[in-house]
């Protein structure tokens, strides 16, 4: 293929990443709705606070995060080790939190531990992405339980505005993510441009020129809005999810050759329909 043909291919519609992102957000939406329905059956409380048995998760997260931050500041840990621990523990806690919503405590801990060990030992893009998605769903649900509608919307809109500048190519967030990838740390979802790369080695998959990276924040924050909507009914959650899926498909269709701050369309796709429900509920 000549150079003009390659440029035309890059500028065209990228089906694989578009389908991949739509599938990923669809699975996460299903997991969120399952967890919310489970909690609603178990408790009569509205989603303005965590169930009492889940409060220790917060304490554990604060202790772990505090220790790691102090260690990082004191330069007791190498930079790579510190970031790997922070990301890994945060996602482990997210998986554990989700599992606690639908499984007994012992089974939840076992499931979270097994998935964490699996992704640490089997360095494949698919296993990594499953761990990222499960952890993101758990963290999103935690935010949805702990924060109010207004707080989640303000955070999401504020970070989307920040992403306009920081998430563009050459921006602070984009450069920081690139530096982590260069060190071998993958802080998000690997989005392949070829189906064969779905199960490729994790580092080989992310280093391909046609691969993309979707940060964990781009997964967590829109899903928190879905979780809030699910508290008021599955229909509302599906409408919010439809906006997110449309944004995800558009992002994926651009491919790695035309990067765009992901949180902007994802925030618009989730917040606009949810604001309608909040205003007219």
XYZ file of N, CA and C in Angstrom:
843
model
N 0.854 -1.198 0.000
C 0.000 0.000 0.000
C 0.886 1.244 0.000
N 0.581 2.211 -0.879
C 1.391 3.418 -0.929
C 1.070 4.328 0.251
N 1.865 5.423 0.388
C 1.704 6.303 1.544
C 0.336 6.954 1.574
N -0.171 7.321 0.380
C -1.502 7.950 0.326
C -2.565 6.980 0.816
N -2.401 5.683 0.438
C -3.367 4.680 0.896
C -3.310 4.490 2.388
N -2.083 4.505 2.956
C -1.947 4.363 4.404
C -2.582 5.538 5.131
N -2.365 6.747 4.626
C -2.961 7.927 5.261
C -4.477 7.876 5.191
N -5.005 7.380 4.055
C -6.455 7.274 3.918
C -7.014 6.256 4.907
N -6.250 5.143 5.099
C -6.688 4.131 6.053
C -6.705 4.684 7.466
N -5.662 5.473 7.826
C -5.619 6.062 9.159
C -6.771 7.025 9.380
N -7.146 7.745 8.296
C -8.194 8.761 8.427
C -9.584 8.157 8.383
N -9.710 6.878 7.944
C -11.013 6.249 7.818
C -11.559 5.767 9.150
N -12.657 5.031 9.051
C -13.320 4.497 10.234
C -12.569 3.264 10.717
N -12.212 3.238 11.997
C -11.501 2.103 12.587
C -12.512 1.237 13.317
N -12.883 0.128 12.701
C -13.950 -0.698 13.242
C -13.540 -1.451 14.497
N -12.335 -1.990 14.514
C -11.931 -2.824 15.650
C -11.922 -2.043 16.962
N -11.217 -0.887 17.052
C -11.271 -0.156 18.332
C -12.653 0.361 18.677
N -13.458 0.715 17.661
C -14.812 1.190 17.937
C -15.653 0.084 18.569
N -15.620 -1.112 17.956
C -16.381 -2.249 18.499
C -15.843 -2.649 19.864
N -14.521 -2.610 20.010
C -13.887 -3.004 21.273
C -14.336 -2.094 22.414
N -14.333 -0.793 22.181
C -14.737 0.143 23.236
C -16.228 0.030 23.544
N -17.046 -0.135 22.515
C -18.481 -0.303 22.750
C -18.735 -1.562 23.576
N -18.029 -2.649 23.237
C -18.182 -3.896 23.997
C -17.713 -3.724 25.436
N -16.588 -3.029 25.628
C -16.049 -2.842 26.980
C -17.017 -2.055 27.849
N -17.528 -0.939 27.328
C -18.469 -0.129 28.119
C -19.799 -0.850 28.305
N -20.202 -1.691 27.345
C -21.439 -2.463 27.502
C -21.298 -3.461 28.648
N -20.160 -4.159 28.687
C -19.919 -5.121 29.769
C -19.883 -4.404 31.114
N -19.183 -3.279 31.186
C -19.098 -2.540 32.448
C -20.466 -2.029 32.880
N -21.275 -1.573 31.928
C -22.623 -1.118 32.259
C -23.446 -2.259 32.846
N -23.337 -3.443 32.236
C -24.051 -4.598 32.766
C -23.618 -4.954 34.174
N -22.308 -4.901 34.431
C -21.798 -5.196 35.775
C -22.281 -4.164 36.792
N -22.285 -2.905 36.400
C -22.755 -1.844 37.291
C -24.226 -2.042 37.631
N -25.037 -2.302 36.620
C -26.470 -2.468 36.853
C -26.748 -3.701 37.704
N -26.000 -4.778 37.497
C -26.163 -5.980 38.323
C -25.857 -5.673 39.787
N -24.766 -4.959 40.032
C -24.390 -4.638 41.410
C -25.416 -3.727 42.068
N -25.885 -2.725 41.347
C -26.860 -1.789 41.921
C -28.161 -2.509 42.250
N -28.627 -3.367 41.346
C -29.854 -4.114 41.614
C -29.683 -5.045 42.813
N -28.494 -5.635 42.946
C -28.220 -6.508 44.093
C -28.283 -5.724 45.401
N -27.661 -4.548 45.416
C -27.670 -3.717 46.620
C -29.087 -3.244 46.934
N -29.842 -2.886 45.911
C -31.217 -2.415 46.131
C -32.090 -3.514 46.719
N -31.822 -4.751 46.340
C -32.595 -5.857 46.915
C -32.189 -6.133 48.355
N -30.934 -5.880 48.669
C -30.428 -6.195 50.005
C -30.706 -5.093 51.016
N -30.793 -3.853 50.564
C -31.018 -2.722 51.461
C -32.117 -1.850 50.900
N -32.723 -1.074 51.766
C -33.761 -0.136 51.334
C -33.230 1.272 51.234
N -31.930 1.439 51.450
C -31.334 2.777 51.433
C -31.155 3.266 50.015
N -31.332 4.565 49.826
C -31.029 5.195 48.553
C -29.525 5.353 48.460
N -28.972 5.459 47.255
C -27.528 5.478 47.078
C -26.940 6.835 47.475
N -27.013 7.153 48.730
C -26.359 8.361 49.228
C -25.257 8.018 50.200
N -25.064 6.731 50.491
C -24.011 6.306 51.399
C -23.744 4.825 51.225
N -22.616 4.384 51.693
C -22.236 2.988 51.555
C -22.956 2.122 52.574
N -23.291 0.889 52.216
C -23.764 -0.039 53.237
C -22.741 -0.149 54.362
N -23.211 -0.327 55.567
C -22.347 -0.244 56.742
C -21.182 -1.234 56.690
N -21.427 -2.454 56.146
C -20.372 -3.462 56.145
C -19.253 -3.136 55.160
N -19.470 -2.141 54.297
C -18.454 -1.805 53.299
C -17.567 -0.649 53.736
N -17.858 -0.034 54.858
C -17.078 1.112 55.303
C -15.604 0.803 55.545
N -15.225 -0.374 56.039
C -13.796 -0.665 56.206
C -13.002 -0.556 54.923
N -13.635 -0.723 53.765
C -12.939 -0.565 52.480
C -12.335 0.825 52.377
N -13.105 1.829 52.812
C -12.601 3.200 52.794
C -11.376 3.348 53.680
N -11.469 2.818 54.896
C -10.349 2.934 55.817
C -9.102 2.264 55.286
N -9.277 1.067 54.715
C -8.137 0.363 54.147
C -7.532 1.139 52.993
N -8.383 1.685 52.136
C -7.886 2.457 50.996
C -7.098 3.676 51.455
N -7.600 4.350 52.470
C -6.906 5.539 52.977
C -5.550 5.174 53.568
N -5.507 4.090 54.348
C -4.244 3.676 54.957
C -3.224 3.301 53.896
N -3.634 2.476 52.933
C -2.713 2.034 51.886
C -2.214 3.209 51.067
N -3.145 4.075 50.666
C -2.757 5.232 49.862
C -1.814 6.142 50.636
N -2.123 6.375 51.912
C -1.266 7.238 52.719
C 0.140 6.698 52.852
N 0.246 5.396 53.110
C 1.571 4.780 53.238
C 2.348 4.889 51.941
N 1.694 4.628 50.837
C 2.388 4.678 49.544
C 2.815 6.096 49.182
N 1.952 7.065 49.454
C 2.303 8.454 49.148
C 3.490 8.905 49.997
N 3.464 8.585 51.280
C 4.583 8.952 52.152
C 5.875 8.287 51.685
N 5.764 7.002 51.344
C 6.950 6.296 50.871
C 7.489 6.901 49.589
N 6.558 7.316 48.718
C 6.984 7.922 47.464
C 7.681 9.248 47.713
N 7.109 10.052 48.585
C 7.702 11.348 48.884
C 9.066 11.208 49.546
N 9.224 10.165 50.355
C 10.496 9.955 51.043
C 11.510 9.216 50.167
N 11.070 8.884 48.955
C 11.951 8.209 47.997
C 12.485 6.883 48.540
N 11.618 6.197 49.267
C 11.979 4.878 49.751
C 11.705 3.799 48.710
N 10.835 4.150 47.741
C 10.512 3.211 46.684
C 10.965 3.779 45.355
N 11.352 2.894 44.441
C 11.638 3.352 43.098
C 10.349 3.856 42.471
N 10.480 4.820 41.549
C 9.292 5.437 40.964
C 8.389 4.399 40.299
N 8.977 3.486 39.526
C 8.170 2.489 38.845
C 7.443 1.597 39.848
N 8.164 1.135 40.870
C 7.546 0.266 41.868
C 6.400 0.966 42.580
N 6.591 2.243 42.891
C 5.550 2.989 43.600
C 4.290 3.103 42.761
N 4.443 3.467 41.483
C 3.264 3.635 40.631
C 2.584 2.304 40.363
N 3.364 1.239 40.193
C 2.771 -0.080 40.003
C 1.958 -0.496 41.227
N 2.496 -0.212 42.420
C 1.772 -0.561 43.642
C 0.498 0.266 43.790
N 0.596 1.554 43.544
C -0.574 2.429 43.677
C -1.685 1.989 42.728
N -1.322 1.787 41.454
C -2.323 1.377 40.469
C -2.869 -0.011 40.786
N -1.971 -0.936 41.091
C -2.397 -2.302 41.357
C -3.283 -2.427 42.576
N -2.918 -1.753 43.668
C -3.716 -1.838 44.892
C -5.064 -1.144 44.711
N -5.063 -0.010 44.032
C -6.326 0.698 43.795
C -7.292 -0.177 42.994
N -6.779 -0.832 41.963
C -7.648 -1.690 41.149
C -8.046 -2.958 41.896
N -7.125 -3.509 42.697
C -7.480 -4.656 43.521
C -8.628 -4.305 44.463
N -8.544 -3.140 45.098
C -9.618 -2.717 45.997
C -10.920 -2.507 45.233
N -10.816 -2.010 43.988
C -12.010 -1.860 43.172
C -12.655 -3.196 42.857
N -11.835 -4.187 42.475
C -12.355 -5.534 42.210
C -12.968 -6.118 43.478
N -12.293 -5.955 44.594
C -12.777 -6.479 45.861
C -14.108 -5.826 46.252
N -14.178 -4.521 46.083
C -15.414 -3.812 46.414
C -16.575 -4.342 45.579
N -16.337 -4.497 44.272
C -17.415 -5.007 43.420
C -17.829 -6.415 43.848
N -16.826 -7.256 44.086
C -17.127 -8.633 44.468
C -17.906 -8.692 45.779
N -17.612 -7.777 46.716
C -18.328 -7.753 47.996
C -19.800 -7.422 47.825
N -20.132 -6.734 46.740
C -21.532 -6.378 46.517
C -22.372 -7.563 46.077
N -21.733 -8.556 45.453
C -22.505 -9.656 44.882
C -22.130 -11.024 45.449
N -21.037 -11.092 46.242
C -20.571 -12.366 46.785
C -20.359 -12.261 48.299
N -20.341 -13.379 49.001
C -19.944 -13.351 50.412
C -18.521 -12.825 50.552
N -18.191 -12.304 51.724
C -16.909 -11.638 51.933
C -15.717 -12.523 51.572
N -15.720 -13.770 52.030
C -14.576 -14.658 51.779
C -14.406 -14.923 50.292
N -15.519 -15.167 49.591
C -15.455 -15.401 48.155
C -15.031 -14.149 47.411
N -15.459 -13.003 47.895
C -15.085 -11.741 47.251
C -13.583 -11.507 47.322
N -13.012 -11.733 48.505
C -11.573 -11.567 48.665
C -10.806 -12.567 47.805
N -11.298 -13.800 47.748
C -10.637 -14.824 46.938
C -10.687 -14.465 45.459
N -11.841 -13.987 44.997
C -11.981 -13.630 43.582
C -11.073 -12.463 43.219
N -11.047 -11.423 44.074
C -10.194 -10.262 43.809
C -8.721 -10.655 43.824
N -8.335 -11.487 44.757
C -6.941 -11.928 44.843
C -6.550 -12.755 43.625
N -7.444 -13.655 43.210
C -7.148 -14.517 42.065
C -6.972 -13.708 40.790
N -7.856 -12.735 40.570
C -7.745 -11.912 39.357
C -6.489 -11.047 39.389
N -6.147 -10.531 40.561
C -4.937 -9.718 40.694
C -3.688 -10.543 40.405
N -3.627 -11.747 40.955
C -2.475 -12.621 40.712
C -2.413 -13.038 39.248
N -3.576 -13.312 38.659
C -3.621 -13.724 37.256
C -3.055 -12.647 36.339
N -3.482 -11.394 36.558
C -3.000 -10.333 35.676
C -1.528 -10.004 35.920
N -1.028 -10.312 37.116
C 0.382 -10.058 37.409
C 1.291 -11.133 36.826
N 0.741 -12.316 36.601
C 1.565 -13.434 36.120
C 1.352 -13.722 34.636
N 0.132 -13.555 34.155
C -0.166 -13.781 32.738
C -0.233 -12.418 32.053
N 0.872 -12.008 31.462
C 0.988 -10.646 30.940
C 0.455 -10.576 29.518
N -0.865 -10.705 29.420
C -1.555 -10.622 28.145
C -2.542 -9.465 28.178
N -2.758 -8.856 27.013
C -3.611 -7.668 26.945
C -5.020 -7.964 27.435
N -5.562 -9.127 27.092
C -6.926 -9.458 27.492
C -7.049 -9.547 29.003
N -6.116 -10.249 29.654
C -6.152 -10.393 31.115
C -5.986 -9.024 31.775
N -5.051 -8.236 31.275
C -4.851 -6.882 31.804
C -6.132 -6.063 31.700
N -6.785 -6.123 30.539
C -7.988 -5.315 30.336
C -9.144 -5.781 31.215
N -9.271 -7.082 31.427
C -10.316 -7.587 32.330
C -10.095 -7.046 33.742
N -8.849 -7.043 34.196
C -8.517 -6.515 35.519
C -8.819 -5.019 35.604
N -8.449 -4.285 34.563
C -8.718 -2.843 34.527
C -10.221 -2.579 34.575
N -10.983 -3.304 33.769
C -12.428 -3.078 33.706
C -13.100 -3.419 35.039
N -12.720 -4.555 35.624
C -13.322 -4.952 36.897
C -12.979 -3.956 38.001
N -11.727 -3.522 38.045
C -11.335 -2.534 39.050
C -12.031 -1.211 38.854
N -12.158 -0.776 37.590
C -12.829 0.495 37.300
C -14.299 0.452 37.705
N -14.956 -0.670 37.464
C -16.364 -0.806 37.858
C -16.509 -0.686 39.373
N -15.616 -1.337 40.115
C -15.691 -1.262 41.572
C -15.469 0.139 42.100
N -14.475 0.829 41.567
C -14.209 2.200 42.015
C -15.375 3.113 41.639
N -15.935 2.921 40.442
C -17.074 3.737 40.018
C -18.270 3.552 40.945
N -18.534 2.315 41.328
C -19.643 2.049 42.253
C -19.373 2.668 43.616
N -18.133 2.605 44.067
C -17.788 3.221 45.341
C -18.067 4.718 45.315
N -17.673 5.376 44.231
C -17.944 6.812 44.092
C -19.445 7.083 44.045
N -20.166 6.248 43.311
C -21.608 6.460 43.175
C -22.322 6.305 44.507
N -21.888 5.360 45.329
C -22.487 5.191 46.647
C -22.120 6.329 47.590
N -20.892 6.827 47.467
C -20.363 7.750 48.469
C -20.674 9.209 48.183
N -20.866 9.572 46.908
C -21.014 10.980 46.536
C -22.416 11.277 46.042
N -22.784 12.546 46.116
C -24.098 12.979 45.650
C -24.089 13.188 44.139
N -25.297 13.351 43.569
C -25.413 13.642 42.141
C -24.588 14.867 41.756
N -24.765 15.947 42.513
C -24.102 17.203 42.196
C -22.591 17.052 42.235
N -22.090 16.344 43.238
C -20.640 16.193 43.381
C -20.049 15.418 42.211
N -20.695 14.323 41.827
C -20.189 13.516 40.711
C -20.203 14.315 39.422
N -21.271 15.053 39.180
C -21.365 15.833 37.950
C -20.312 16.934 37.920
N -20.122 17.612 39.054
C -19.112 18.679 39.112
C -17.717 18.116 38.867
N -17.410 16.975 39.492
C -16.095 16.344 39.292
C -15.903 15.959 37.833
N -16.908 15.331 37.252
C -16.795 14.864 35.873
C -16.650 16.022 34.894
N -17.472 17.043 35.052
C -17.388 18.199 34.150
C -16.067 18.933 34.344
N -15.649 19.098 35.613
C -14.386 19.779 35.879
C -13.201 19.065 35.266
N -13.160 17.739 35.417
C -12.050 16.976 34.848
C -12.128 16.932 33.323
N -13.337 16.975 32.762
C -13.462 17.024 31.300
C -12.890 18.328 30.763
N -13.155 19.432 31.464
C -12.587 20.730 31.051
C -11.065 20.693 31.167
N -10.579 20.119 32.265
C -9.129 19.968 32.433
C -8.538 19.111 31.318
N -9.284 18.087 30.901
C -8.798 17.162 29.876
C -8.649 17.841 28.519
N -9.378 18.928 28.302
C -9.241 19.672 27.047
C -7.799 20.101 26.840
N -7.164 20.495 27.914
C -5.785 20.980 27.832
C -4.772 19.882 28.177
N -5.051 19.118 29.234
C -4.075 18.135 29.707
C -4.106 16.840 28.913
N -5.273 16.492 28.342
C -5.408 15.210 27.660
C -5.067 15.236 26.187
N -4.883 16.413 25.617
C -4.544 16.476 24.193
C -3.092 16.019 23.992
N -2.720 15.634 22.770
C -1.326 15.247 22.522
C -0.357 16.340 22.958
N 0.602 15.995 23.790
C 1.544 16.967 24.327
C 1.107 17.573 25.637
N -0.143 17.301 26.077
C -0.632 17.829 27.341
C -0.032 17.093 28.523
N -0.240 17.657 29.718
C 0.370 17.103 30.924
C -0.070 15.661 31.160
N -1.384 15.408 31.098
C -1.892 14.068 31.368
C -1.423 13.075 30.307
N -1.448 13.493 29.046
C -1.017 12.614 27.964
C 0.462 12.267 28.097
N 1.280 13.261 28.432
C 2.715 13.020 28.585
C 3.000 12.137 29.798
N 2.231 12.332 30.869
C 2.420 11.512 32.060
C 2.073 10.055 31.769
N 0.950 9.832 31.061
C 0.571 8.463 30.699
C 1.627 7.837 29.797
N 2.155 8.626 28.855
C 3.190 8.110 27.955
C 4.451 7.734 28.725
N 4.787 8.528 29.750
C 5.980 8.221 30.544
C 5.798 6.931 31.336
N 4.563 6.689 31.846
C 4.303 5.447 32.559
C 4.406 4.242 31.622
N 3.838 4.383 30.425
C 3.916 3.293 29.448
C 5.369 3.014 29.089
N 6.166 4.070 28.959
C 7.586 3.904 28.638
C 8.309 3.110 29.730
N 7.849 3.240 30.981
C 8.439 2.490 32.098
C 7.857 1.087 32.245
N 6.913 0.748 31.391
C 6.311 -0.575 31.462
C 5.055 -0.643 32.292
N 4.495 0.511 32.699
C 3.270 0.574 33.494
C 2.122 0.987 32.567
N 1.061 0.201 32.535
C -0.064 0.467 31.628
C -1.242 0.980 32.455
N -1.432 2.305 32.548
C -2.452 2.845 33.457
C -3.833 2.970 32.827
N -4.270 1.930 32.147
C -5.581 2.016 31.532
C -5.866 0.835 30.624
N -6.887 0.992 29.809
C -7.368 -0.044 28.902
C -6.586 0.014 27.589
N -6.012 -1.115 27.199
C -5.335 -1.206 25.906
C -6.386 -1.438 24.831
N -6.465 -0.521 23.866
C -7.457 -0.607 22.787
C -6.738 -0.987 21.496
N -6.883 -2.222 21.040
C -6.156 -2.664 19.842
C -6.827 -2.199 18.563
N -6.068 -2.225 17.495
C -6.609 -1.901 16.180
C -6.724 -3.149 15.309
N -6.272 -4.284 15.848
C -6.380 -5.565 15.151
C -6.869 -6.611 16.151
N -7.745 -7.507 15.711
C -8.298 -8.502 16.619
C -7.218 -9.411 17.191
N -6.165 -9.665 16.415
C -5.108 -10.561 16.908
C -4.383 -9.973 18.114
N -4.439 -8.633 18.268
C -3.748 -7.995 19.387
C -4.539 -8.046 20.688
N -5.780 -8.536 20.621
C -6.604 -8.626 21.831
C -5.944 -9.526 22.870
N -5.277 -10.592 22.417
C -4.649 -11.537 23.336
C -3.125 -11.492 23.234
N -2.596 -10.432 22.657
C -1.146 -10.318 22.490
C -0.466 -10.041 23.828
N 0.854 -10.189 23.849
C 1.633 -9.787 25.016
C 1.336 -8.322 25.331
N 1.226 -8.016 26.610
C 0.766 -6.688 27.012
C 1.667 -5.567 26.495
N 2.973 -5.764 26.573
C 3.885 -4.708 26.135
C 3.953 -4.624 24.615
N 3.870 -5.759 23.938
C 3.839 -5.740 22.477
C 2.569 -5.059 21.975
N 1.441 -5.293 22.674
C 0.169 -4.709 22.252
C 0.167 -3.197 22.396
N 0.671 -2.682 23.515
C 0.600 -1.239 23.753
C 1.630 -0.474 22.935
N 2.712 -1.137 22.530
C 3.752 -0.449 21.776
C 3.486 -0.375 20.283
N 2.428 -1.027 19.827
C 2.073 -0.908 18.413
C 1.619 0.513 18.115
N 1.996 0.999 16.946
C 1.662 2.382 16.578
C 0.159 2.592 16.434
N -0.596 1.512 16.133
C -2.039 1.662 15.938
C -2.838 1.354 17.200
N -2.170 1.098 18.329
C -2.871 0.841 19.589
C -3.162 2.143 20.322
N -4.214 2.145 21.120
C -4.591 3.314 21.921
C -4.660 2.917 23.391
N -4.625 3.921 24.250
C -4.751 3.713 25.696
C -5.863 4.597 26.220
N -6.814 3.982 26.904
C -7.900 4.726 27.542
C -7.671 4.683 29.042
N -7.427 5.835 29.659
C -7.087 5.907 31.075
C -8.202 5.416 31.975
N -7.827 4.991 33.178
C -8.818 4.458 34.111
C -9.851 5.519 34.507
N -9.444 6.781 34.559
C -10.400 7.834 34.875
C -11.488 7.955 33.835
N -11.147 7.695 32.565
C -12.139 7.738 31.485
C -13.133 6.589 31.589
N -12.781 5.568 32.324
C -13.696 4.454 32.570
C -14.526 4.700 33.815
N -13.870 5.143 34.883
C -14.517 5.236 36.192
C -15.598 6.301 36.234
N -15.281 7.504 35.798
C -16.201 8.631 36.002
C -17.518 8.487 35.241
N -17.522 8.149 33.953
C -18.821 7.941 33.290
C -19.622 6.793 33.912
N -18.928 5.735 34.351
C -19.635 4.609 34.974
C -20.274 4.995 36.298
N -19.661 5.937 37.020
C -20.270 6.414 38.261
C -21.613 7.074 37.982
N -21.714 7.766 36.855
C -22.992 8.378 36.467
C -24.011 7.291 36.129
N -23.583 6.243 35.435
C -24.478 5.121 35.144
C -24.994 4.500 36.441
N -24.105 4.343 37.413
C -24.509 3.757 38.689
C -25.530 4.635 39.401
N -25.322 5.945 39.381
C -26.300 6.850 40.004
C -27.644 6.749 39.303
N -27.612 6.681 37.962
C -28.858 6.558 37.211
C -29.549 5.231 37.500
N -28.765 4.161 37.669
C -29.339 2.844 37.935
C -30.068 2.806 39.268
N -29.675 3.669 40.200
C -30.359 3.721 41.494
C -31.803 4.158 41.335
N -32.103 4.897 40.265
C -33.460 5.394 40.021
C -34.217 4.549 38.998
N -33.553 3.531 38.449
C -34.229 2.644 37.508
C -33.324 2.210 36.375
N -33.537 0.995 35.908
C -32.707 0.456 34.837
C -32.874 1.231 33.537
N -34.085 1.716 33.274
C -34.321 2.474 32.050
C -33.451 3.715 31.969
N -33.348 4.432 33.082
C -32.508 5.628 33.102
C -31.038 5.272 32.901
N -30.626 4.178 33.532
C -29.234 3.764 33.383
C -28.924 3.408 31.932
N -29.841 2.757 31.250
C -29.614 2.363 29.861
C -29.547 3.578 28.945
N -30.336 4.600 29.240
C -30.290 5.819 28.418
C -28.959 6.530 28.600
N -28.491 6.642 29.854
C -27.173 7.231 30.106
C -26.089 6.400 29.433
N -26.208 5.080 29.540
C -25.219 4.194 28.927
C -25.204 4.351 27.411
N -26.370 4.590 26.813
C -26.426 4.776 25.357
C -25.592 5.981 24.929
N -25.639 7.057 25.719
C -24.815 8.214 25.419
C -23.334 7.909 25.525
N -22.968 7.113 26.536
C -21.565 6.724 26.704
C -21.117 5.821 25.565
N -21.964 4.879 25.161
C -21.608 3.970 24.073
C -21.424 4.721 22.760
N -22.265 5.715 22.513
C -22.099 6.514 21.299
C -20.766 7.252 21.320
N -20.429 7.818 22.474
C -19.145 8.519 22.606
C -17.981 7.551 22.459
N -18.102 6.362 23.053
C -17.033 5.368 22.973
C -16.821 4.906 21.536
N -17.922 4.668 20.822
C -17.800 4.257 19.430
C -17.137 5.319 18.579
N -17.491 6.574 18.829
C -16.871 7.676 18.074
C -15.379 7.775 18.376
N -15.014 7.648 19.658
C -13.602 7.696 20.026
C -12.821 6.567 19.363
N -13.367 5.352 19.438
C -12.673 4.217 18.841
C -12.537 4.333 17.344
N -13.538 4.892 16.695
C -13.518 4.991 15.240
C -12.413 5.909 14.724
N -11.920 6.790 15.567
C -10.859 7.709 15.156
C -9.508 7.009 15.057
N -9.332 5.939 15.822
C -8.069 5.223 15.810
C -6.976 5.979 16.538
N -5.804 5.336 16.629
C -4.687 5.951 17.344
C -4.084 7.120 16.587
N -4.324 7.179 15.280
C -3.732 8.251 14.483
C -4.367 9.606 14.692
N -5.558 9.628 15.287
C -6.247 10.918 15.538
C -6.688 10.982 16.998
N -5.741 11.098 17.922
C -6.088 11.095 19.354
C -6.942 12.295 19.731
N -7.771 12.079 20.751
C -8.693 13.124 21.217
C -8.891 12.919 22.713
N -8.947 14.011 23.511
C -9.203 13.857 24.956
C -10.503 13.100 25.199
N -10.389 11.895 25.740
C -11.525 10.979 25.784
C -12.631 11.426 26.728
N -12.276 12.101 27.804
C -13.277 12.410 28.826
C -14.295 13.438 28.341
N -13.955 14.212 27.334
C -14.887 15.246 26.842
C -16.142 14.609 26.244
N -16.046 13.745 25.218
C -17.278 13.123 24.705
C -17.929 12.176 25.693
N -17.132 11.475 26.506
C -17.713 10.553 27.485
C -18.493 11.308 28.555
N -17.973 12.464 28.970
C -18.693 13.290 29.945
C -19.986 13.825 29.352
N -19.912 14.286 28.112
C -21.119 14.803 27.455
C -22.158 13.700 27.293
N -21.705 12.515 26.881
C -22.641 11.414 26.667
C -23.316 10.935 27.930
N -22.665 11.090 29.079
C -23.253 10.629 30.335
C -23.978 11.729 31.096
N -23.380 12.916 31.141
C -23.939 13.988 31.973
C -25.201 14.592 31.373
N -25.248 14.786 30.058
C -26.405 15.450 29.436
C -27.701 14.686 29.702
N -27.776 13.376 29.413
C -29.037 12.679 29.736
C -29.292 12.577 31.234
N -28.233 12.467 32.031
C -28.444 12.334 33.471
C -28.943 13.648 34.083
N -28.438 14.769 33.599
C -28.930 16.063 34.071
C -30.418 16.206 33.799
N -30.859 15.703 32.664
C -32.282 15.750 32.339
C -33.099 14.994 33.395
N -32.599 13.819 33.800
C -33.303 13.035 34.817
C -33.280 13.735 36.174
N -32.139 14.339 36.521
C -32.020 15.012 37.810
C -32.949 16.217 37.889
N -33.018 16.958 36.790
C -33.849 18.177 36.781
C -35.326 17.838 36.814
N -35.720 16.789 36.098
C -37.155 16.487 35.946
C -37.601 15.257 36.738
N -36.766 14.840 37.724
C -37.174 13.647 38.501
C -38.301 13.982 39.451
